[in-house]
Amino acid sequence: MFFMKIITVEHLKYKYPLSDKLALDDISFEIEQGEFIGIIGQNGAGKSTLCQALVGLVPNFYKGSYGGTVLVNGINVSKTEVSEVASHVGLVFQNPFNQITGSKLTVYEEVAFGLENLGLPVEEMKRRIDNVLNLLGLYEFRDKNPFDLSGGQMQRLAIAGIIAMQPEVIVLDEPTSQLDPQGSEEVFRVVQRLSEQGMTIVMAEHKMEKIAAYSDRVMLLHDGKLIDFDIPKKVFSREDIEEYGVITPVYTRICKNLDIKDENGFYPITIDEAHERLEKIL
Amino acid sequence: MSEIEVRNLHFSYTKGQEVLAGITLDLNLRPTAIIGQNGAGKTTFVKLLKGLLKPTEGDIFVKGYNTKEKSVAFLARYMGLVFQNPNDQIFKSKLIDEVMFGPLNIGQDEKTAKRNSLEALDLVGLRNRINENPYDLSLSDRKLVSIASILAMDTDIVVFDEPTIAQDYRGKEKIKDIIRYLKDKGKLVITIIHDMDFVAETFERVIVFNRGKVLLDGDTRFVYSYRDKLRTASLEQPYVMQLAQKLHIGTPLLTVDEFTDWFNKR
């Protein structure tokens, strides 16, 4: 099978204006189309900055000093208009309050905003909006003012607005922080389905149990550097992982305490794997 | 007398659409988590406790004072609320001014306000940044600033709305320590939160909100043992408990340490 490289980052370095420290320090990696990539690392590691760099807001909005290249679907994002980049790669902000336009009076129109900017025919817009509102459980709130939604509903709206635009790549910066457990699980399932349909997903997240269960590969960042980029099992089995301010999934911690590994020397990272190992012993 | 008494509380923003539909409970000194699905009325409930909203029916007594009869300013001496979104709370251009605003406003003198503010900033780990602009900080640090601002007011009751948003592992540990510290100081801590494992490790009492009513209320272990009821409220058991149940372990284990101990002693 042929896998297309959809994101190629080479020697990316970046420094915010007024800062004397590199926020991203010589980062290189490649992502294939349809992959679900998790970005982990402690706060300040560079997760949000990397998300912003993938859509070109770093450096085009934030300015600062920039080196290296970020290619998404063949376009060099730092040298392309943000509006042009937006049709290829969408970003779901960390704080949904920052993403809601404030210029629309209903949830329905809010989702339409991005589509209007793409210049889609009305029928196509309606089809996509209905679809995405149903997908994220927001249909019943379609006539509500976005600012009357609860924190979690607003977060799902921010995700809906991006999914509706159907970009090739979606970058999500802690998209489930304000969601209840089932709501958060639903977002992971929706995103996984999109990745199975060929959309590429990059998600910064602190919910390690979810990252372990859903992502194809995990990127571990620390101090602006790329420490590791591998399958979740390998990354979460690193003996030094806590030194990077990252806690492993609950299941991994239990198995580590009990010294339970699989035949390849990795700790279980999901409930099913932990269950399978522990059941044999109990 | 309990710290807070809620009696037959009803509330609606729009007539005919009840957000809270008859809540009666007492809040005492046990650290208490309020959990429930998005839109269940949790934030509305704490705004009512704080007096920012008034009941459409029923009463709330904070330290014996009916919130309907007292001003928000009066109640602020007894209860501090850390907002869900720190940007709704922060408005000063210097960190120390931001944190000192609350204590000065409820009548602390300059010296006490300064001492309390520095102590609070110490607790959240931002004391070395007192001259910075809060808006230059990351979202997680801004959340810590909003927490420090409330701690500095030294109120008997502290309410957190989603304190762990944007926090990494160390940030969460810090917040866990702050909650324990407040408990040891004899304060009532009430927290709205979606992180079930954090609740399992930190809180003694859990109240489950569902469609404007209380679905479950009791000791953390007791509430978390109701798997199916939690599901109807869009919640889940903590991960450790899920694993224990899948393994048919009869003991309701809440945390990684409890699981490890149980396993080693079995």
PDB file of N, CA and C in Angstrom, chain A residues 14-66:
ATOM      1  N   TYR A  14      11.926  27.936  16.245  1.00  0.00           N
ATOM      2  CA  TYR A  14      11.099  29.129  16.377  1.00  0.00           C
ATOM      3  C   TYR A  14      11.285  29.777  17.750  1.00  0.00           C
ATOM      4  N   LYS A  15      11.295  31.103  17.722  1.00  0.00           N
ATOM      5  CA  LYS A  15      11.428  31.896  18.945  1.00  0.00           C
ATOM      6  C   LYS A  15      10.361  32.983  18.925  1.00  0.00           C
ATOM      7  N   TYR A  16       9.558  33.068  19.994  1.00  0.00           N
ATOM      8  CA  TYR A  16       8.545  34.134  20.068  1.00  0.00           C
ATOM      9  C   TYR A  16       9.247  35.486  20.190  1.00  0.00           C
ATOM     10  N   PRO A  17       8.604  36.569  19.715  1.00  0.00           N
ATOM     11  CA  PRO A  17       9.189  37.897  19.891  1.00  0.00           C
ATOM     12  C   PRO A  17       9.410  38.150  21.382  1.00  0.00           C
ATOM     13  N   LEU A  18      10.428  38.874  21.745  1.00  0.00           N
ATOM     14  CA  LEU A  18      10.736  39.245  23.135  1.00  0.00           C
ATOM     15  C   LEU A  18      11.215  38.069  23.989  1.00  0.00           C
ATOM     16  N   SER A  19      11.290  36.876  23.411  1.00  0.00           N
ATOM     17  CA  SER A  19      11.766  35.738  24.189  1.00  0.00           C
ATOM     18  C   SER A  19      13.195  35.427  23.758  1.00  0.00           C
ATOM     19  N   ASP A  20      14.015  34.942  24.698  1.00  0.00           N
ATOM     20  CA  ASP A  20      15.377  34.606  24.275  1.00  0.00           C
ATOM     21  C   ASP A  20      15.587  33.093  24.221  1.00  0.00           C
ATOM     22  N   LYS A  21      14.476  32.374  24.319  1.00  0.00           N
ATOM     23  CA  LYS A  21      14.566  30.917  24.351  1.00  0.00           C
ATOM     24  C   LYS A  21      13.826  30.342  23.144  1.00  0.00           C
ATOM     25  N   LEU A  22      14.368  29.277  22.556  1.00  0.00           N
ATOM     26  CA  LEU A  22      13.685  28.638  21.430  1.00  0.00           C
ATOM     27  C   LEU A  22      12.459  27.880  21.935  1.00  0.00           C
ATOM     28  N   ALA A  23      11.293  28.205  21.385  1.00  0.00           N
ATOM     29  CA  ALA A  23      10.068  27.487  21.751  1.00  0.00           C
ATOM     30  C   ALA A  23      10.023  26.152  21.006  1.00  0.00           C
ATOM     31  N   LEU A  24      10.583  26.138  19.810  1.00  0.00           N
ATOM     32  CA  LEU A  24      10.740  24.892  19.048  1.00  0.00           C
ATOM     33  C   LEU A  24      12.209  24.842  18.629  1.00  0.00           C
ATOM     34  N   ASP A  25      12.835  23.711  18.918  1.00  0.00           N
ATOM     35  CA  ASP A  25      14.278  23.642  18.775  1.00  0.00           C
ATOM     36  C   ASP A  25      14.687  22.505  17.836  1.00  0.00           C
ATOM     37  N   ASP A  26      14.773  22.827  16.563  1.00  0.00           N
ATOM     38  CA  ASP A  26      15.281  21.888  15.566  1.00  0.00           C
ATOM     39  C   ASP A  26      14.434  20.609  15.496  1.00  0.00           C
ATOM     40  N   ILE A  27      13.180  20.783  15.139  1.00  0.00           N
ATOM     41  CA  ILE A  27      12.260  19.652  15.083  1.00  0.00           C
ATOM     42  C   ILE A  27      12.080  19.153  13.646  1.00  0.00           C
ATOM     43  N   SER A  28      12.243  17.855  13.447  1.00  0.00           N
ATOM     44  CA  SER A  28      12.028  17.239  12.133  1.00  0.00           C
ATOM     45  C   SER A  28      11.181  15.981  12.292  1.00  0.00           C
ATOM     46  N   PHE A  29      10.174  15.818  11.430  1.00  0.00           N
ATOM     47  CA  PHE A  29       9.388  14.573  11.427  1.00  0.00           C
ATOM     48  C   PHE A  29       8.521  14.526  10.178  1.00  0.00           C
ATOM     49  N   GLU A  30       7.976  13.346   9.931  1.00  0.00           N
ATOM     50  CA  GLU A  30       7.049  13.173   8.802  1.00  0.00           C
ATOM     51  C   GLU A  30       5.789  12.461   9.285  1.00  0.00           C
ATOM     52  N   ILE A  31       4.651  12.864   8.741  1.00  0.00           N
ATOM     53  CA  ILE A  31       3.381  12.233   9.100  1.00  0.00           C
ATOM     54  C   ILE A  31       2.701  11.774   7.818  1.00  0.00           C
ATOM     55  N   GLU A  32       2.167  10.561   7.846  1.00  0.00           N
ATOM     56  CA  GLU A  32       1.494  10.038   6.661  1.00  0.00           C
ATOM     57  C   GLU A  32       0.003  10.346   6.687  1.00  0.00           C
ATOM     58  N   GLN A  33      -0.569  10.389   5.514  1.00  0.00           N
ATOM     59  CA  GLN A  33      -1.990  10.692   5.391  1.00  0.00           C
ATOM     60  C   GLN A  33      -2.817   9.677   6.170  1.00  0.00           C
ATOM     61  N   GLY A  34      -3.790  10.163   6.944  1.00  0.00           N
ATOM     62  CA  GLY A  34      -4.691   9.283   7.680  1.00  0.00           C
ATOM     63  C   GLY A  34      -4.178   8.848   9.041  1.00  0.00           C
ATOM     64  N   GLU A  35      -2.963   9.281   9.395  1.00  0.00           N
ATOM     65  CA  GLU A  35      -2.450   8.926  10.725  1.00  0.00           C
ATOM     66  C   GLU A  35      -3.135   9.759  11.805  1.00  0.00           C
ATOM     67  N   PHE A  36      -3.227   9.192  12.989  1.00  0.00           N
ATOM     68  CA  PHE A  36      -3.708   9.903  14.180  1.00  0.00           C
ATOM     69  C   PHE A  36      -2.503  10.057  15.099  1.00  0.00           C
ATOM     70  N   ILE A  37      -2.028  11.295  15.192  1.00  0.00           N
ATOM     71  CA  ILE A  37      -0.809  11.563  15.962  1.00  0.00           C
ATOM     72  C   ILE A  37      -1.165  12.273  17.275  1.00  0.00           C
ATOM     73  N   GLY A  38      -0.669  11.770  18.400  1.00  0.00           N
ATOM     74  CA  GLY A  38      -0.839  12.442  19.679  1.00  0.00           C
ATOM     75  C   GLY A  38       0.425  13.207  20.028  1.00  0.00           C
ATOM     76  N   ILE A  39       0.260  14.442  20.506  1.00  0.00           N
ATOM     77  CA  ILE A  39       1.438  15.193  20.989  1.00  0.00           C
ATOM     78  C   ILE A  39       1.328  15.279  22.508  1.00  0.00           C
ATOM     79  N   ILE A  40       2.366  14.808  23.204  1.00  0.00           N
ATOM     80  CA  ILE A  40       2.353  14.883  24.662  1.00  0.00           C
ATOM     81  C   ILE A  40       3.603  15.613  25.153  1.00  0.00           C
ATOM     82  N   GLY A  41       3.560  16.016  26.411  1.00  0.00           N
ATOM     83  CA  GLY A  41       4.679  16.743  26.997  1.00  0.00           C
ATOM     84  C   GLY A  41       4.136  17.694  28.037  1.00  0.00           C
ATOM     85  N   GLN A  42       4.975  18.124  28.960  1.00  0.00           N
ATOM     86  CA  GLN A  42       4.477  19.012  30.005  1.00  0.00           C
ATOM     87  C   GLN A  42       4.182  20.403  29.439  1.00  0.00           C
ATOM     88  N   ASN A  43       3.486  21.222  30.215  1.00  0.00           N
ATOM     89  CA  ASN A  43       3.198  22.572  29.734  1.00  0.00           C
ATOM     90  C   ASN A  43       4.504  23.324  29.516  1.00  0.00           C
ATOM     91  N   GLY A  44       4.565  24.065  28.423  1.00  0.00           N
ATOM     92  CA  GLY A  44       5.788  24.773  28.093  1.00  0.00           C
ATOM     93  C   GLY A  44       6.719  23.957  27.212  1.00  0.00           C
ATOM     94  N   ALA A  45       6.336  22.714  26.916  1.00  0.00           N
ATOM     95  CA  ALA A  45       7.203  21.841  26.112  1.00  0.00           C
ATOM     96  C   ALA A  45       7.224  22.261  24.642  1.00  0.00           C
ATOM     97  N   GLY A  46       6.166  22.965  24.205  1.00  0.00           N
ATOM     98  CA  GLY A  46       6.097  23.403  22.806  1.00  0.00           C
ATOM     99  C   GLY A  46       4.918  22.809  22.043  1.00  0.00           C
ATOM    100  N   LYS A  47       3.997  22.144  22.744  1.00  0.00           N
ATOM    101  CA  LYS A  47       2.878  21.476  22.069  1.00  0.00           C
ATOM    102  C   LYS A  47       2.002  22.471  21.306  1.00  0.00           C
ATOM    103  N   SER A  48       1.556  23.521  22.019  1.00  0.00           N
ATOM    104  CA  SER A  48       0.678  24.500  21.356  1.00  0.00           C
ATOM    105  C   SER A  48       1.428  25.233  20.244  1.00  0.00           C
ATOM    106  N   THR A  49       2.685  25.555  20.481  1.00  0.00           N
ATOM    107  CA  THR A  49       3.470  26.268  19.463  1.00  0.00           C
ATOM    108  C   THR A  49       3.602  25.413  18.207  1.00  0.00           C
ATOM    109  N   LEU A  50       3.830  24.117  18.394  1.00  0.00           N
ATOM    110  CA  LEU A  50       3.932  23.238  17.234  1.00  0.00           C
ATOM    111  C   LEU A  50       2.595  23.180  16.485  1.00  0.00           C
ATOM    112  N   CYS A  51       1.485  23.101  17.235  1.00  0.00           N
ATOM    113  CA  CYS A  51       0.160  23.114  16.598  1.00  0.00           C
ATOM    114  C   CYS A  51      -0.004  24.366  15.742  1.00  0.00           C
ATOM    115  N   GLN A  52       0.393  25.517  16.325  1.00  0.00           N
ATOM    116  CA  GLN A  52       0.248  26.789  15.598  1.00  0.00           C
ATOM    117  C   GLN A  52       1.172  26.828  14.378  1.00  0.00           C
ATOM    118  N   ALA A  53       2.331  26.175  14.478  1.00  0.00           N
ATOM    119  CA  ALA A  53       3.279  26.171  13.352  1.00  0.00           C
ATOM    120  C   ALA A  53       2.741  25.322  12.201  1.00  0.00           C
ATOM    121  N   LEU A  54       1.962  24.293  12.513  1.00  0.00           N
ATOM    122  CA  LEU A  54       1.440  23.429  11.458  1.00  0.00           C
ATOM    123  C   LEU A  54       0.396  24.153  10.604  1.00  0.00           C
ATOM    124  N   VAL A  55      -0.229  25.207  11.173  1.00  0.00           N
ATOM    125  CA  VAL A  55      -1.212  25.960  10.383  1.00  0.00           C
ATOM    126  C   VAL A  55      -0.678  27.320   9.937  1.00  0.00           C
ATOM    127  N   GLY A  56       0.570  27.623  10.289  1.00  0.00           N
ATOM    128  CA  GLY A  56       1.197  28.855   9.828  1.00  0.00           C
ATOM    129  C   GLY A  56       0.949  30.079  10.697  1.00  0.00           C
ATOM    130  N   LEU A  57       0.172  29.937  11.792  1.00  0.00           N
ATOM    131  CA  LEU A  57      -0.019  31.094  12.689  1.00  0.00           C
ATOM    132  C   LEU A  57       1.320  31.452  13.315  1.00  0.00           C
ATOM    133  N   VAL A  58       2.136  30.416  13.565  1.00  0.00           N
ATOM    134  CA  VAL A  58       3.561  30.601  13.815  1.00  0.00           C
ATOM    135  C   VAL A  58       4.235  30.347  12.474  1.00  0.00           C
ATOM    136  N   PRO A  59       4.894  31.332  11.875  1.00  0.00           N
ATOM    137  CA  PRO A  59       5.238  32.648  12.397  1.00  0.00           C
ATOM    138  C   PRO A  59       4.339  33.775  11.888  1.00  0.00           C
ATOM    139  N   ASN A  60       3.377  33.475  10.976  1.00  0.00           N
ATOM    140  CA  ASN A  60       2.733  34.586  10.267  1.00  0.00           C
ATOM    141  C   ASN A  60       1.863  35.490  11.125  1.00  0.00           C
ATOM    142  N   PHE A  61       1.297  34.966  12.198  1.00  0.00           N
ATOM    143  CA  PHE A  61       0.488  35.808  13.093  1.00  0.00           C
ATOM    144  C   PHE A  61       1.318  36.278  14.283  1.00  0.00           C
ATOM    145  N   TYR A  62       2.083  35.346  14.873  1.00  0.00           N
ATOM    146  CA  TYR A  62       2.815  35.682  16.101  1.00  0.00           C
ATOM    147  C   TYR A  62       4.148  36.385  15.837  1.00  0.00           C
ATOM    148  N   LYS A  63       4.612  36.366  14.552  1.00  0.00           N
ATOM    149  CA  LYS A  63       5.934  36.915  14.191  1.00  0.00           C
ATOM    150  C   LYS A  63       7.042  36.138  14.909  1.00  0.00           C
ATOM    151  N   GLY A  64       8.139  36.803  15.305  1.00  0.00           N
ATOM    152  CA  GLY A  64       9.239  36.089  15.940  1.00  0.00           C
ATOM    153  C   GLY A  64      10.213  35.529  14.914  1.00  0.00           C
ATOM    154  N   SER A  65      11.274  34.839  15.384  1.00  0.00           N
ATOM    155  CA  SER A  65      12.250  34.308  14.427  1.00  0.00           C
ATOM    156  C   SER A  65      11.988  32.841  14.137  1.00  0.00           C
ATOM    157  N   TYR A  66      12.135  32.503  12.872  1.00  0.00           N
ATOM    158  CA  TYR A  66      11.671  31.210  12.360  1.00  0.00           C
ATOM    159  C   TYR A  66      12.720  30.638  11.430  1.00  0.00           C
TER     160      TYR A  66
END
